[in-house]
Amino acid sequence: MKSLIVLAGMMGCGKSTAGELLSKKIGYEFIDIDKELEKSENMSVTNIFNEYGEKYFRKIEKLKIFEYVNRKNIVMALGGGAFEDEETRKILKQHGVVIYLKATPECIFQRIKSEIHRPLLRKNFSVDSIAFILKKRVNNYEKAHYTVDTCGKTPDDVVDKIMRIIK
Ligand code: S3P
């Protein structure tokens, strides 16, 4: 089994939930890149966006990912936009196995409609706005090594599927 397992995909596709569960099952450390950024910046992701802008967020997000690529026995949940960066895709694919957790805009909407902390969706939160972002990103998400469908699946189902892929 690879010592770096990376979960990519849109916000609300279940990366953090599945990632944490998977890490416990295989005895790896779980690293949620958003959470790590919040710790090192001592600020929420929303506040980083508000105070310093998306460009700054993308820069520190990339640096944070690079900080972990050589660590052993890690399950890493990316933020939804992290896999847009070409160099990031390349290094993650070289060092680990990358799994795209796929979900439809409707399914994502249902999962995150009660959450308000996602800066990219704060102004216009709808199935259409999620579909708009997904359409721009899907080509890159599909560059992951594997895809796992998460719609209508429990976190346990998703993790079982991932475990069959990575074993
Ligand atoms: C983002 C997704 C968020 C977070 C930031 C930007 C995106 O992470 O990194 O708000 O660009 O899709 P999650 O995918 O964990 O929600």
mmCIF file of C-alpha atoms and ligand atoms in Angstrom:
data_model
loop_
_atom_site.group_PDB
_atom_site.id
_atom_site.type_symbol
_atom_site.label_atom_id
_atom_site.label_comp_id
_atom_site.label_asym_id
_atom_site.label_seq_id
_atom_site.Cartn_x
_atom_site.Cartn_y
_atom_site.Cartn_z
ATOM 1 C CA MET A 1 0.000 0.000 0.000
ATOM 2 C CA LYS A 2 1.215 3.524 -0.826
ATOM 3 C CA SER A 3 2.197 5.561 2.178
ATOM 4 C CA LEU A 4 0.319 8.662 0.980
ATOM 5 C CA ILE A 5 -3.397 8.412 0.196
ATOM 6 C CA VAL A 6 -4.897 11.635 -1.179
ATOM 7 C CA LEU A 7 -8.612 12.432 -1.361
ATOM 8 C CA ALA A 8 -9.609 15.070 -3.903
ATOM 9 C CA GLY A 9 -12.998 16.391 -4.986
ATOM 10 C CA MET A 10 -15.497 19.184 -4.537
ATOM 11 C CA MET A 11 -16.416 20.709 -1.205
ATOM 12 C CA GLY A 12 -19.068 18.549 0.403
ATOM 13 C CA CYS A 13 -18.089 15.338 -1.349
ATOM 14 C CA GLY A 14 -17.054 13.765 1.965
ATOM 15 C CA LYS A 15 -13.233 13.996 1.828
ATOM 16 C CA SER A 16 -12.821 14.864 5.496
ATOM 17 C CA THR A 17 -15.324 12.330 6.833
ATOM 18 C CA ALA A 18 -14.076 9.491 4.646
ATOM 19 C CA GLY A 19 -10.457 10.520 5.186
ATOM 20 C CA GLU A 20 -10.689 10.413 8.943
ATOM 21 C CA LEU A 21 -12.471 7.062 8.929
ATOM 22 C CA LEU A 22 -10.025 5.592 6.439
ATOM 23 C CA SER A 23 -7.015 6.779 8.434
ATOM 24 C CA LYS A 24 -8.348 5.033 11.557
ATOM 25 C CA LYS A 25 -8.977 1.791 9.682
ATOM 26 C CA ILE A 26 -5.522 1.609 8.120
ATOM 27 C CA GLY A 27 -3.594 3.155 11.008
ATOM 28 C CA TYR A 28 -2.398 6.200 9.060
ATOM 29 C CA GLU A 29 -2.316 9.799 10.280
ATOM 30 C CA PHE A 30 -5.127 11.981 8.946
ATOM 31 C CA ILE A 31 -4.174 15.374 7.550
ATOM 32 C CA ASP A 32 -6.938 17.755 6.526
ATOM 33 C CA ILE A 33 -5.174 20.515 4.601
ATOM 34 C CA ASP A 34 -7.828 23.148 5.432
ATOM 35 C CA LYS A 35 -7.545 22.341 9.146
ATOM 36 C CA GLU A 36 -3.754 22.450 9.014
ATOM 37 C CA LEU A 37 -3.925 25.885 7.380
ATOM 38 C CA GLU A 38 -6.341 27.115 10.001
ATOM 39 C CA LYS A 39 -3.936 25.940 12.696
ATOM 40 C CA SER A 40 -0.823 27.481 11.200
ATOM 41 C CA GLU A 41 -2.518 30.770 10.246
ATOM 42 C CA ASN A 42 -4.540 30.783 13.453
ATOM 43 C CA MET A 43 -7.563 31.855 11.413
ATOM 44 C CA SER A 44 -10.538 30.192 9.732
ATOM 45 C CA VAL A 45 -10.417 29.478 5.990
ATOM 46 C CA THR A 46 -13.210 32.038 5.541
ATOM 47 C CA ASN A 47 -11.191 34.702 7.322
ATOM 48 C CA ILE A 48 -8.067 33.885 5.316
ATOM 49 C CA PHE A 49 -10.135 34.431 2.131
ATOM 50 C CA ASN A 50 -11.673 37.628 3.510
ATOM 51 C CA GLU A 51 -8.512 39.193 4.822
ATOM 52 C CA TYR A 52 -5.899 38.094 2.305
ATOM 53 C CA GLY A 53 -7.875 36.897 -0.737
ATOM 54 C CA GLU A 54 -8.047 33.669 -2.691
ATOM 55 C CA LYS A 55 -4.635 34.070 -4.334
ATOM 56 C CA TYR A 56 -2.907 34.098 -0.961
ATOM 57 C CA PHE A 57 -4.995 31.146 0.205
ATOM 58 C CA ARG A 58 -3.977 29.127 -2.870
ATOM 59 C CA LYS A 59 -0.323 29.912 -2.219
ATOM 60 C CA ILE A 60 -0.318 28.726 1.388
ATOM 61 C CA GLU A 61 -2.534 25.772 0.489
ATOM 62 C CA LYS A 62 0.050 24.585 -2.030
ATOM 63 C CA LEU A 63 2.941 25.082 0.401
ATOM 64 C CA LYS A 64 1.072 23.143 3.077
ATOM 65 C CA ILE A 65 0.466 20.217 0.697
ATOM 66 C CA PHE A 66 4.141 20.176 -0.288
ATOM 67 C CA GLU A 67 5.071 20.094 3.404
ATOM 68 C CA TYR A 68 3.340 16.708 3.760
ATOM 69 C CA VAL A 69 4.102 14.874 0.516
ATOM 70 C CA ASN A 70 7.203 13.151 1.838
ATOM 71 C CA ARG A 71 5.713 12.120 5.167
ATOM 72 C CA LYS A 72 4.934 8.460 5.656
ATOM 73 C CA ASN A 73 1.571 6.848 6.339
ATOM 74 C CA ILE A 74 -0.685 9.797 5.695
ATOM 75 C CA VAL A 75 -4.262 10.097 4.519
ATOM 76 C CA MET A 76 -4.604 13.633 3.152
ATOM 77 C CA ALA A 77 -7.905 15.417 2.459
ATOM 78 C CA LEU A 78 -7.396 18.292 0.040
ATOM 79 C CA GLY A 79 -9.508 21.448 -0.115
ATOM 80 C CA GLY A 80 -11.828 21.421 -3.126
ATOM 81 C CA GLY A 81 -9.682 23.774 -5.225
ATOM 82 C CA ALA A 82 -6.243 22.372 -4.463
ATOM 83 C CA PHE A 83 -6.126 19.888 -7.322
ATOM 84 C CA GLU A 84 -6.507 22.730 -9.844
ATOM 85 C CA ASP A 85 -2.806 23.480 -9.575
ATOM 86 C CA GLU A 86 -0.737 21.541 -12.093
ATOM 87 C CA GLU A 87 2.393 21.225 -9.977
ATOM 88 C CA THR A 88 0.318 20.063 -7.020
ATOM 89 C CA ARG A 89 -1.383 17.413 -9.142
ATOM 90 C CA LYS A 90 1.975 16.209 -10.398
ATOM 91 C CA ILE A 91 3.661 15.919 -7.015
ATOM 92 C CA LEU A 92 0.665 14.260 -5.356
ATOM 93 C CA LYS A 93 0.355 11.732 -8.164
ATOM 94 C CA GLN A 94 4.073 10.972 -7.990
ATOM 95 C CA HIS A 95 4.173 10.486 -4.251
ATOM 96 C CA GLY A 96 0.816 8.937 -3.542
ATOM 97 C CA VAL A 97 -2.381 7.453 -4.795
ATOM 98 C CA VAL A 98 -4.995 10.090 -5.562
ATOM 99 C CA ILE A 99 -8.688 9.279 -5.300
ATOM 100 C CA TYR A 100 -11.366 11.583 -6.648
ATOM 101 C CA LEU A 101 -14.517 11.459 -4.545
ATOM 102 C CA LYS A 102 -17.183 12.186 -7.096
ATOM 103 C CA ALA A 103 -20.570 13.728 -6.303
ATOM 104 C CA THR A 104 -23.247 15.473 -8.340
ATOM 105 C CA PRO A 105 -24.115 19.150 -7.673
ATOM 106 C CA GLU A 106 -27.520 18.075 -6.284
ATOM 107 C CA CYS A 107 -25.920 15.664 -3.897
ATOM 108 C CA ILE A 108 -23.323 18.250 -2.789
ATOM 109 C CA PHE A 109 -26.064 20.833 -2.292
ATOM 110 C CA GLN A 110 -27.987 18.494 -0.004
ATOM 111 C CA ARG A 111 -24.879 17.768 2.036
ATOM 112 C CA ILE A 112 -23.719 21.332 2.583
ATOM 113 C CA LYS A 113 -26.889 23.398 2.550
ATOM 114 C CA SER A 114 -26.818 23.810 6.319
ATOM 115 C CA GLU A 115 -23.193 24.983 6.351
ATOM 116 C CA ILE A 116 -22.273 28.587 5.874
ATOM 117 C CA HIS A 117 -18.514 28.577 6.106
ATOM 118 C CA ARG A 118 -17.578 27.992 2.477
ATOM 119 C CA PRO A 119 -16.254 31.258 1.084
ATOM 120 C CA LEU A 120 -16.671 30.346 -2.590
ATOM 121 C CA LEU A 121 -20.391 29.679 -2.147
ATOM 122 C CA ARG A 122 -21.350 32.333 0.349
ATOM 123 C CA LYS A 123 -22.683 34.893 -2.117
ATOM 124 C CA ASN A 124 -24.561 32.550 -4.405
ATOM 125 C CA PHE A 125 -25.394 29.193 -2.945
ATOM 126 C CA SER A 126 -27.373 26.974 -5.298
ATOM 127 C CA VAL A 127 -27.172 23.731 -7.246
ATOM 128 C CA ASP A 128 -26.282 25.874 -10.282
ATOM 129 C CA SER A 129 -23.363 27.608 -8.609
ATOM 130 C CA ILE A 130 -21.989 24.265 -7.441
ATOM 131 C CA ALA A 131 -22.460 22.891 -10.980
ATOM 132 C CA PHE A 132 -20.611 25.911 -12.380
ATOM 133 C CA ILE A 133 -17.559 25.308 -10.178
ATOM 134 C CA LEU A 134 -17.640 21.542 -10.780
ATOM 135 C CA LYS A 135 -17.755 22.017 -14.554
ATOM 136 C CA LYS A 136 -14.591 24.113 -14.419
ATOM 137 C CA ARG A 137 -12.797 21.545 -12.255
ATOM 138 C CA VAL A 138 -13.998 18.156 -13.405
ATOM 139 C CA ASN A 139 -11.263 17.652 -16.022
ATOM 140 C CA ASN A 140 -8.623 18.021 -13.359
ATOM 141 C CA TYR A 141 -10.429 15.888 -10.786
ATOM 142 C CA GLU A 142 -10.567 13.150 -13.399
ATOM 143 C CA LYS A 143 -6.768 13.178 -13.565
ATOM 144 C CA ALA A 144 -6.770 11.426 -10.170
ATOM 145 C CA HIS A 145 -5.660 7.792 -10.263
ATOM 146 C CA TYR A 146 -9.098 6.516 -9.241
ATOM 147 C CA THR A 147 -12.654 7.776 -8.893
ATOM 148 C CA VAL A 148 -15.128 6.724 -6.217
ATOM 149 C CA ASP A 149 -18.779 7.744 -6.459
ATOM 150 C CA THR A 150 -20.098 9.061 -3.155
ATOM 151 C CA CYS A 151 -23.709 10.002 -3.915
ATOM 152 C CA GLY A 152 -26.152 7.972 -1.864
ATOM 153 C CA LYS A 153 -23.269 6.164 -0.163
ATOM 154 C CA THR A 154 -22.477 6.110 3.543
ATOM 155 C CA PRO A 155 -18.955 7.056 4.699
ATOM 156 C CA ASP A 156 -18.419 3.328 5.441
ATOM 157 C CA ASP A 157 -19.373 2.389 1.859
ATOM 158 C CA VAL A 158 -16.957 4.977 0.491
ATOM 159 C CA VAL A 159 -14.137 3.855 2.764
ATOM 160 C CA ASP A 160 -14.681 0.186 1.876
ATOM 161 C CA LYS A 161 -14.412 1.084 -1.798
ATOM 162 C CA ILE A 162 -11.229 3.090 -1.199
ATOM 163 C CA MET A 163 -9.708 0.230 0.815
ATOM 164 C CA ARG A 164 -10.313 -2.194 -2.020
ATOM 165 C CA ILE A 165 -8.507 0.204 -4.358
ATOM 166 C CA ILE A 166 -5.459 0.900 -2.219
ATOM 167 C CA LYS A 167 -4.737 -2.491 -0.678
HETATM 168 C C1 S3P B 1 -12.516 25.348 -1.499
HETATM 169 C C2 S3P B 1 -12.915 24.310 -0.704
HETATM 170 C C3 S3P B 1 -12.751 24.321 0.758
HETATM 171 C C4 S3P B 1 -11.626 25.277 1.182
HETATM 172 C C5 S3P B 1 -11.836 26.600 0.575
HETATM 173 C C6 S3P B 1 -11.868 26.566 -0.949
HETATM 174 C C7 S3P B 1 -12.719 25.256 -2.959
HETATM 175 O O1 S3P B 1 -12.406 23.004 1.198
HETATM 176 O O2 S3P B 1 -10.368 24.784 0.818
HETATM 177 O O3 S3P B 1 -13.050 27.106 1.078
HETATM 178 O O4 S3P B 1 -12.075 26.018 -3.697
HETATM 179 O O5 S3P B 1 -13.501 24.389 -3.409
HETATM 180 P P1 S3P B 1 -13.449 21.776 1.240
HETATM 181 O O6 S3P B 1 -13.442 21.142 -0.094
HETATM 182 O O7 S3P B 1 -12.877 20.889 2.285
HETATM 183 O O8 S3P B 1 -14.768 22.345 1.620
#
